[in-house]
Amino acid sequence: MRLIFFLLIATLGLYSCNNDLTTIGQDLINNGNHIEVQTTLLKETGTIKIDSFITSSGRYGSAITEMFMGRYEDQYSGVTTASPCFQIVPVSQPSINFRYLLDSVTFHFKVGKNIWGDTTETATPQTLSLYRLARLPEFRTDQNDYFYNRDSIPWGDKLATVSFIPKRMIMNQVYFKLEKDTLTEGMFAMMQNDDPIFRPNSNSEISYYKFINYFKGLAIQSGKDNNCLLSLEMIPDSLYMRFHYHNADQKYTYDLKLLSQRNEYQYFNVKNIPSTTYGFEALTEQTKEVKFTEHDMAIVQGLSGYMVKMVLPEPDVQSTYKTVVKAEIEIKPRVWASPEIAYPSTISVYYTNKINEIKGVAYNSTNNPITGKYVKTENNEE
């Protein structure tokens, strides 16, 4: 999701009360109480870029429901690429007779709701490659067992490649077709031989931990000419490897599906190379900032790491008996008739320090997180 701002305004509602003790008993009805509105342009504003952010659930967090894959490029945010990695496991202990013959192996995925890029009839074909992981991702204690966007993926052998036009009807039918080779035929033979890796273990937190030790997982890599970022549904029925086999005229399938018991090894790597058009190439470190005044523009694009930093003005409440009752920040985004990146329904607000470290979520007086909402005015303005 992305917002590009060209105007930022702070509005304060000040309650002014004539509660001077010398006026008690005088003019009880019309006592001069009123709401004063102060409007100020936010001058100390700029774009910063977060070096790293969490893209996994950790050992004990809630399951990730969405990851991203692909590549997207535009004049504002530059080039953003994303690669997910995850594990698949047996859904049951296979029972496949030696008479059965392997026909093919496919890997299926379901694209989620969020898509960046051109999805029209003239859209560029997108190419994705499926890889086997060389090893299980390694936890780092200094990261509290989380994986971040900057963490590399242990790429292994390429298993398959697929190309397609990024239209929803087409993407719903896209899948990878793996070669019948030493790996796939060997796994099928292990199923037929009732190999221990296909037997569940009730004494382990992961029923098929022996299988994961053998087959470390999968990752998806974008083609270099892609121009779409696609979300990936992270549920077992949306990510699975299917073995197709037969006996005489009878056809069968057996599936290895996304691991759902423990998902701490699942994460996605995200890289961004800033555009040089609006000076964002200067954001080489998180401490750097590109001022709003340089191009009359600031950008929020969470997946690419872009955030808008605002220094809020001090309210003018030095006059007697004034109290701030409401404060709002109005940000007007640039609007396109057919945006390639959807506008977010809400945006989050965080505290930061002078070196742009994110210190936590900002809360209001009722202890609820402060959020921004995307609305239209009566004149249909954004």
Short mmCIF file of C-alpha atoms in Angstrom, two decimals:
data_model
loop_
_atom_site.label_atom_id
_atom_site.label_comp_id
_atom_site.label_asym_id
_atom_site.label_seq_id
_atom_site.Cartn_x
_atom_site.Cartn_y
_atom_site.Cartn_z
CA MET A 1 0.00 0.00 0.00
CA ARG A 2 1.23 3.49 -0.78
CA LEU A 3 0.37 7.14 -0.17
CA ILE A 4 2.22 10.08 -1.72
CA PHE A 5 1.52 13.34 0.07
CA PHE A 6 1.70 16.86 -1.33
CA LEU A 7 0.10 18.75 1.61
CA LEU A 8 0.27 18.15 5.36
CA ILE A 9 -1.76 20.24 7.81
CA ALA A 10 -2.13 20.08 11.59
CA THR A 11 -5.43 21.21 13.09
CA LEU A 12 -5.95 21.85 16.82
CA GLY A 13 -9.28 22.35 18.52
CA LEU A 14 -8.81 24.50 21.62
CA TYR A 15 -11.53 24.76 24.25
CA SER A 16 -11.48 28.26 25.64
CA CYS A 17 -13.32 28.59 28.94
CA ASN A 18 -14.03 31.78 30.85
CA ASN A 19 -13.47 30.17 34.25
CA ASP A 20 -11.91 33.21 35.92
CA LEU A 21 -13.09 32.91 39.55
CA THR A 22 -14.00 36.60 39.63
CA THR A 23 -16.79 35.97 37.11
CA ILE A 24 -18.63 33.30 39.13
CA GLY A 25 -22.35 34.04 39.12
CA GLN A 26 -22.16 36.38 36.16
CA ASP A 27 -23.70 35.55 32.80
CA LEU A 28 -24.32 31.89 33.60
CA ILE A 29 -25.91 31.23 30.20
CA ASN A 30 -23.64 33.09 27.81
CA ASN A 31 -20.32 32.66 29.60
CA GLY A 32 -17.98 33.06 26.63
CA ASN A 33 -16.97 29.37 26.30
CA HIS A 34 -16.06 28.50 22.69
CA ILE A 35 -13.98 26.24 20.45
CA GLU A 36 -11.05 27.87 18.71
CA VAL A 37 -9.50 26.15 15.67
CA GLN A 38 -5.82 26.62 14.83
CA THR A 39 -4.46 25.38 11.50
CA THR A 40 -0.74 25.04 10.83
CA LEU A 41 1.27 23.67 7.91
CA LEU A 42 3.63 20.91 8.98
CA LYS A 43 6.97 22.33 7.88
CA GLU A 44 9.33 19.85 9.58
CA THR A 45 8.35 16.85 7.48
CA GLY A 46 10.27 14.37 5.38
CA THR A 47 10.61 10.80 4.12
CA ILE A 48 12.74 8.24 5.95
CA LYS A 49 13.49 4.61 5.09
CA ILE A 50 13.50 1.83 7.67
CA ASP A 51 16.57 -0.42 7.42
CA SER A 52 14.82 -3.53 8.69
CA PHE A 53 11.42 -4.75 9.80
CA ILE A 54 10.05 -8.11 10.94
CA THR A 55 8.61 -10.42 8.26
CA SER A 56 8.06 -13.56 10.36
CA SER A 57 5.88 -14.62 13.28
CA GLY A 58 8.76 -15.68 15.55
CA ARG A 59 8.63 -18.83 17.62
CA TYR A 60 5.45 -18.01 19.50
CA GLY A 61 3.66 -15.35 17.44
CA SER A 62 0.44 -15.70 15.47
CA ALA A 63 0.68 -17.39 12.10
CA ILE A 64 1.50 -15.25 9.09
CA THR A 65 -1.50 -15.07 6.76
CA GLU A 66 0.17 -13.27 3.86
CA MET A 67 3.59 -13.03 2.23
CA PHE A 68 4.79 -11.28 -0.92
CA MET A 69 6.64 -12.28 -4.06
CA GLY A 70 7.71 -10.53 -7.24
CA ARG A 71 9.26 -7.26 -8.34
CA TYR A 72 7.80 -3.75 -8.72
CA GLU A 73 9.40 -0.58 -10.09
CA ASP A 74 8.18 3.00 -10.43
CA GLN A 75 9.55 6.55 -10.44
CA TYR A 76 8.65 7.17 -6.79
CA SER A 77 9.75 4.19 -4.73
CA GLY A 78 12.30 2.65 -7.08
CA VAL A 79 12.64 -1.14 -7.34
CA THR A 80 11.15 -3.41 -4.67
CA THR A 81 11.63 -7.19 -4.79
CA ALA A 82 10.20 -9.80 -2.44
CA SER A 83 10.91 -13.53 -2.04
CA PRO A 84 9.01 -15.81 0.39
CA CYS A 85 10.30 -19.01 1.94
CA PHE A 86 8.26 -21.65 3.75
CA GLN A 87 8.00 -25.34 4.61
CA ILE A 88 5.66 -28.07 3.37
CA VAL A 89 4.88 -31.38 5.12
CA PRO A 90 2.80 -34.52 4.54
CA VAL A 91 -0.88 -34.21 5.45
CA SER A 92 -1.14 -37.92 6.16
CA GLN A 93 0.96 -41.05 6.01
CA PRO A 94 0.96 -42.18 2.35
CA SER A 95 -0.08 -45.66 1.32
CA ILE A 96 1.08 -46.11 -2.27
CA ASN A 97 1.54 -49.55 -3.78
CA PHE A 98 4.67 -50.41 -5.77
CA ARG A 99 2.50 -50.99 -8.85
CA TYR A 100 1.61 -47.30 -9.00
CA LEU A 101 3.56 -45.14 -11.42
CA LEU A 102 4.46 -41.47 -11.01
CA ASP A 103 3.10 -39.20 -13.76
CA SER A 104 4.08 -35.67 -12.70
CA VAL A 105 4.68 -33.33 -9.75
CA THR A 106 3.18 -29.84 -9.53
CA PHE A 107 3.37 -27.00 -7.02
CA HIS A 108 0.29 -24.84 -6.54
CA PHE A 109 -0.05 -21.38 -5.03
CA LYS A 110 -2.90 -18.92 -4.58
CA VAL A 111 -2.39 -15.20 -5.12
CA GLY A 112 -3.99 -13.07 -2.40
CA LYS A 113 -5.97 -9.83 -2.65
CA ASN A 114 -3.05 -7.39 -2.66
CA ILE A 115 -1.28 -6.73 -5.95
CA TRP A 116 1.12 -3.96 -6.98
CA GLY A 117 1.51 -3.26 -10.68
CA ASP A 118 -0.21 -3.35 -14.04
CA THR A 119 -2.83 -6.10 -14.34
CA THR A 120 -4.47 -4.97 -17.60
CA GLU A 121 -4.60 -6.87 -20.88
CA THR A 122 -1.28 -5.32 -21.94
CA ALA A 123 0.49 -6.22 -18.71
CA THR A 124 4.01 -7.63 -18.87
CA PRO A 125 4.24 -11.42 -18.38
CA GLN A 126 5.51 -12.27 -14.91
CA THR A 127 8.08 -15.01 -14.35
CA LEU A 128 8.56 -16.85 -11.05
CA SER A 129 11.04 -19.58 -10.17
CA LEU A 130 10.59 -22.20 -7.46
CA TYR A 131 13.66 -23.23 -5.43
CA ARG A 132 14.38 -25.84 -2.82
CA LEU A 133 16.03 -24.47 0.33
CA ALA A 134 19.62 -25.60 0.87
CA ARG A 135 19.12 -25.61 4.65
CA LEU A 136 16.67 -24.51 7.30
CA PRO A 137 16.88 -20.77 8.03
CA GLU A 138 19.04 -20.05 11.08
CA PHE A 139 17.65 -18.15 14.06
CA ARG A 140 19.63 -15.27 15.54
CA THR A 141 19.36 -14.65 19.27
CA ASP A 142 20.14 -10.96 18.77
CA GLN A 143 16.92 -10.74 16.72
CA ASN A 144 14.79 -12.54 19.35
CA ASP A 145 14.28 -15.43 16.90
CA TYR A 146 12.50 -13.24 14.36
CA PHE A 147 13.40 -12.99 10.69
CA TYR A 148 13.64 -9.56 9.10
CA ASN A 149 13.25 -8.28 5.55
CA ARG A 150 17.05 -8.06 5.20
CA ASP A 151 17.65 -11.73 6.13
CA SER A 152 18.86 -13.70 3.15
CA ILE A 153 17.24 -16.90 1.92
CA PRO A 154 19.33 -20.12 1.75
CA TRP A 155 18.69 -20.80 -1.93
CA GLY A 156 19.22 -24.35 -3.14
CA ASP A 157 18.40 -26.02 -6.46
CA LYS A 158 15.88 -24.54 -8.89
CA LEU A 159 12.90 -26.89 -9.29
CA ALA A 160 10.64 -25.13 -11.80
CA THR A 161 9.75 -21.86 -13.55
CA VAL A 162 6.40 -20.45 -14.65
CA SER A 163 5.37 -17.36 -16.66
CA PHE A 164 1.89 -15.81 -16.82
CA ILE A 165 -0.08 -12.60 -17.43
CA PRO A 166 -1.01 -11.11 -14.03
CA LYS A 167 -4.77 -11.20 -14.50
CA ARG A 168 -6.86 -12.72 -11.73
CA MET A 169 -8.58 -15.31 -13.93
CA ILE A 170 -5.23 -16.49 -15.28
CA MET A 171 -3.40 -16.45 -11.93
CA ASN A 172 -6.08 -18.67 -10.39
CA GLN A 173 -4.96 -21.44 -12.77
CA VAL A 174 -1.17 -20.99 -12.65
CA TYR A 175 1.11 -23.60 -11.08
CA PHE A 176 4.71 -24.84 -11.29
CA LYS A 177 5.43 -28.14 -13.04
CA LEU A 178 8.47 -29.93 -11.65
CA GLU A 179 10.67 -32.29 -13.62
CA LYS A 180 10.56 -36.02 -13.01
CA ASP A 181 14.10 -36.29 -11.70
CA THR A 182 16.16 -37.80 -8.91
CA LEU A 183 14.42 -35.64 -6.29
CA THR A 184 10.76 -36.15 -7.22
CA GLU A 185 11.11 -39.80 -8.23
CA GLY A 186 13.16 -40.43 -5.10
CA MET A 187 10.47 -38.89 -2.88
CA PHE A 188 7.78 -40.95 -4.59
CA ALA A 189 9.82 -44.12 -4.00
CA MET A 190 10.18 -43.16 -0.32
CA MET A 191 6.40 -42.89 -0.10
CA GLN A 192 6.02 -46.35 -1.56
CA ASN A 193 8.64 -47.72 0.85
CA ASP A 194 6.92 -46.18 3.91
CA ASP A 195 10.04 -44.19 4.72
CA PRO A 196 10.18 -42.80 8.31
CA ILE A 197 10.15 -39.19 7.04
CA PHE A 198 6.50 -39.73 6.06
CA ARG A 199 5.49 -41.04 9.47
CA PRO A 200 4.04 -38.60 12.04
CA ASN A 201 5.68 -38.30 15.45
CA SER A 202 3.37 -37.47 18.35
CA ASN A 203 6.32 -36.64 20.63
CA SER A 204 7.38 -33.65 18.54
CA GLU A 205 5.88 -30.16 18.27
CA ILE A 206 6.02 -30.71 14.51
CA SER A 207 4.43 -34.04 13.58
CA TYR A 208 6.59 -34.50 10.51
CA TYR A 209 9.85 -33.03 11.79
CA LYS A 210 11.83 -35.84 10.10
CA PHE A 211 10.44 -34.73 6.76
CA ILE A 212 11.50 -31.10 7.40
CA ASN A 213 15.00 -32.29 8.26
CA TYR A 214 15.08 -34.01 4.85
CA PHE A 215 13.25 -31.40 2.75
CA LYS A 216 14.12 -28.00 4.28
CA GLY A 217 11.53 -25.95 2.45
CA LEU A 218 10.82 -23.88 -0.65
CA ALA A 219 11.33 -20.30 -1.84
CA ILE A 220 10.01 -18.31 -4.80
CA GLN A 221 12.15 -15.86 -6.77
CA SER A 222 11.03 -13.13 -9.16
CA GLY A 223 12.21 -12.70 -12.73
CA LYS A 224 14.38 -9.63 -13.37
CA ASP A 225 11.85 -8.09 -15.81
CA ASN A 226 8.77 -8.51 -13.61
CA ASN A 227 6.76 -5.46 -12.64
CA CYS A 228 4.22 -6.86 -10.20
CA LEU A 229 4.34 -7.66 -6.51
CA LEU A 230 1.84 -10.35 -5.58
CA SER A 231 0.57 -11.36 -2.15
CA LEU A 232 0.59 -15.04 -1.32
CA GLU A 233 -2.06 -16.71 0.84
CA MET A 234 -0.31 -18.58 3.65
CA ILE A 235 -2.74 -21.41 4.34
CA PRO A 236 -2.27 -25.15 3.63
CA ASP A 237 -4.95 -25.32 0.93
CA SER A 238 -3.25 -22.46 -0.96
CA LEU A 239 0.36 -23.72 -0.97
CA TYR A 240 0.98 -27.37 -1.75
CA MET A 241 3.07 -29.80 -3.81
CA ARG A 242 1.01 -32.46 -5.56
CA PHE A 243 2.22 -35.87 -6.77
CA HIS A 244 0.13 -37.26 -9.66
CA TYR A 245 0.29 -41.02 -10.16
CA HIS A 246 -1.76 -43.87 -11.60
CA ASN A 247 -2.42 -47.60 -11.64
CA ALA A 248 -3.92 -48.90 -14.87
CA ASP A 249 -6.79 -46.47 -15.62
CA GLN A 250 -7.09 -45.10 -12.07
CA LYS A 251 -5.47 -41.74 -11.29
CA TYR A 252 -4.49 -40.52 -7.82
CA THR A 253 -2.84 -37.57 -6.08
CA TYR A 254 -0.93 -37.07 -2.87
CA ASP A 255 -0.21 -33.63 -1.37
CA LEU A 256 2.51 -32.04 0.72
CA LYS A 257 0.98 -28.86 2.19
CA LEU A 258 2.17 -25.72 3.94
CA LEU A 259 3.30 -26.39 7.50
CA SER A 260 0.71 -24.93 9.87
CA GLN A 261 1.73 -26.35 13.25
CA ARG A 262 4.86 -24.22 13.66
CA ASN A 263 5.71 -21.45 11.24
CA GLU A 264 8.74 -19.76 12.77
CA TYR A 265 10.87 -20.63 9.71
CA GLN A 266 8.47 -18.87 7.33
CA TYR A 267 9.39 -15.33 6.31
CA PHE A 268 9.98 -13.18 3.24
CA ASN A 269 13.00 -11.21 2.13
CA VAL A 270 12.37 -7.67 0.83
CA LYS A 271 14.86 -5.40 -0.92
CA ASN A 272 14.38 -1.85 -2.17
CA ILE A 273 16.61 0.23 -4.44
CA PRO A 274 15.34 3.85 -4.19
CA SER A 275 14.48 5.95 -7.21
CA THR A 276 16.82 8.80 -8.16
CA THR A 277 13.98 10.94 -9.57
CA TYR A 278 12.95 12.51 -6.25
CA GLY A 279 16.15 12.28 -4.26
CA PHE A 280 15.27 9.14 -2.29
CA GLU A 281 18.62 7.59 -3.24
CA ALA A 282 19.98 9.71 -0.36
CA LEU A 283 18.21 7.37 2.09
CA THR A 284 21.23 5.09 2.46
CA GLU A 285 20.80 4.85 6.24
CA GLN A 286 17.83 5.01 8.57
CA THR A 287 19.21 8.22 10.07
CA LYS A 288 18.87 9.98 6.70
CA GLU A 289 15.85 12.07 5.72
CA VAL A 290 14.66 13.63 2.47
CA LYS A 291 12.83 16.83 3.38
CA PHE A 292 9.32 17.38 2.10
CA THR A 293 10.32 20.80 0.78
CA GLU A 294 12.89 19.36 -1.66
CA HIS A 295 10.22 18.07 -4.05
CA ASP A 296 6.98 19.02 -2.23
CA MET A 297 6.41 15.34 -1.67
CA ALA A 298 6.64 12.62 0.96
CA ILE A 299 5.93 8.90 0.58
CA VAL A 300 4.53 6.13 2.76
CA GLN A 301 5.09 2.62 1.38
CA GLY A 302 5.40 0.11 4.18
CA LEU A 303 6.59 -2.95 2.24
CA SER A 304 9.45 -0.89 0.75
CA GLY A 305 10.31 0.65 4.13
CA TYR A 306 9.26 4.25 3.40
CA MET A 307 7.70 6.28 6.22
CA VAL A 308 6.83 9.95 6.65
CA LYS A 309 8.40 11.66 9.65
CA MET A 310 6.53 14.68 11.03
CA VAL A 311 7.57 17.04 13.82
CA LEU A 312 4.30 18.31 15.28
CA PRO A 313 3.94 21.98 16.23
CA GLU A 314 3.46 23.03 19.85
CA PRO A 315 -0.12 24.19 20.47
CA ASP A 316 -0.60 27.86 21.36
CA VAL A 317 -2.27 27.40 24.74
CA GLN A 318 -0.34 30.01 26.67
CA SER A 319 -3.40 32.20 26.85
CA THR A 320 -5.40 31.80 30.06
CA TYR A 321 -7.92 28.96 30.31
CA LYS A 322 -7.27 27.23 26.96
CA THR A 323 -7.19 23.43 26.69
CA VAL A 324 -6.53 21.18 23.67
CA VAL A 325 -9.65 19.05 23.17
CA LYS A 326 -8.85 17.61 19.74
CA ALA A 327 -5.85 17.41 17.41
CA GLU A 328 -5.87 16.21 13.82
CA ILE A 329 -3.30 15.81 11.07
CA GLU A 330 -4.71 16.19 7.57
CA ILE A 331 -2.63 14.75 4.76
CA LYS A 332 -3.77 15.07 1.16
CA PRO A 333 -2.48 12.27 -1.10
CA ARG A 334 -1.89 12.43 -4.82
CA VAL A 335 -4.66 10.55 -6.55
CA TRP A 336 -4.62 8.49 -9.74
CA ALA A 337 -7.68 7.25 -11.61
CA SER A 338 -6.22 3.73 -11.79
CA PRO A 339 -3.46 3.42 -9.18
CA GLU A 340 -1.04 0.51 -9.58
CA ILE A 341 -0.79 0.32 -5.78
CA ALA A 342 -4.04 0.48 -3.85
CA TYR A 343 -4.60 3.22 -1.30
CA PRO A 344 -4.63 1.90 2.28
CA SER A 345 -7.87 2.15 4.23
CA THR A 346 -5.87 3.13 7.34
CA ILE A 347 -2.32 4.15 8.20
CA SER A 348 -0.55 3.68 11.54
CA VAL A 349 1.29 6.26 13.62
CA TYR A 350 4.51 5.60 15.58
CA TYR A 351 6.85 7.47 17.89
CA THR A 352 10.40 8.01 16.69
CA ASN A 353 13.53 9.70 17.99
CA LYS A 354 16.06 12.06 16.41
CA ILE A 355 17.89 9.22 14.65
CA ASN A 356 14.62 7.80 13.27
CA GLU A 357 14.44 4.70 15.46
CA ILE A 358 10.86 3.50 15.78
CA LYS A 359 10.12 3.53 19.51
CA GLY A 360 6.57 2.25 19.53
CA VAL A 361 2.95 2.73 18.52
CA ALA A 362 1.39 6.12 19.25
CA TYR A 363 -1.73 6.02 21.45
CA ASN A 364 -4.44 8.58 22.06
CA SER A 365 -5.90 9.72 25.40
CA THR A 366 -8.21 6.68 25.53
CA ASN A 367 -5.22 4.33 25.13
CA ASN A 368 -6.17 3.27 21.61
CA PRO A 369 -3.64 3.25 18.74
CA ILE A 370 -3.73 6.39 16.64
CA THR A 371 -4.61 5.60 13.03
CA GLY A 372 -5.27 7.63 9.91
CA LYS A 373 -8.28 6.92 7.71
CA TYR A 374 -8.60 7.41 3.98
CA VAL A 375 -11.76 9.44 3.36
CA LYS A 376 -13.39 11.54 0.67
CA THR A 377 -14.98 14.93 1.27
CA GLU A 378 -18.43 15.99 0.07
CA ASN A 379 -16.74 17.46 -3.04
CA ASN A 380 -15.24 14.01 -3.74
CA GLU A 381 -11.77 15.25 -2.84
CA GLU A 382 -9.32 12.73 -1.36
#
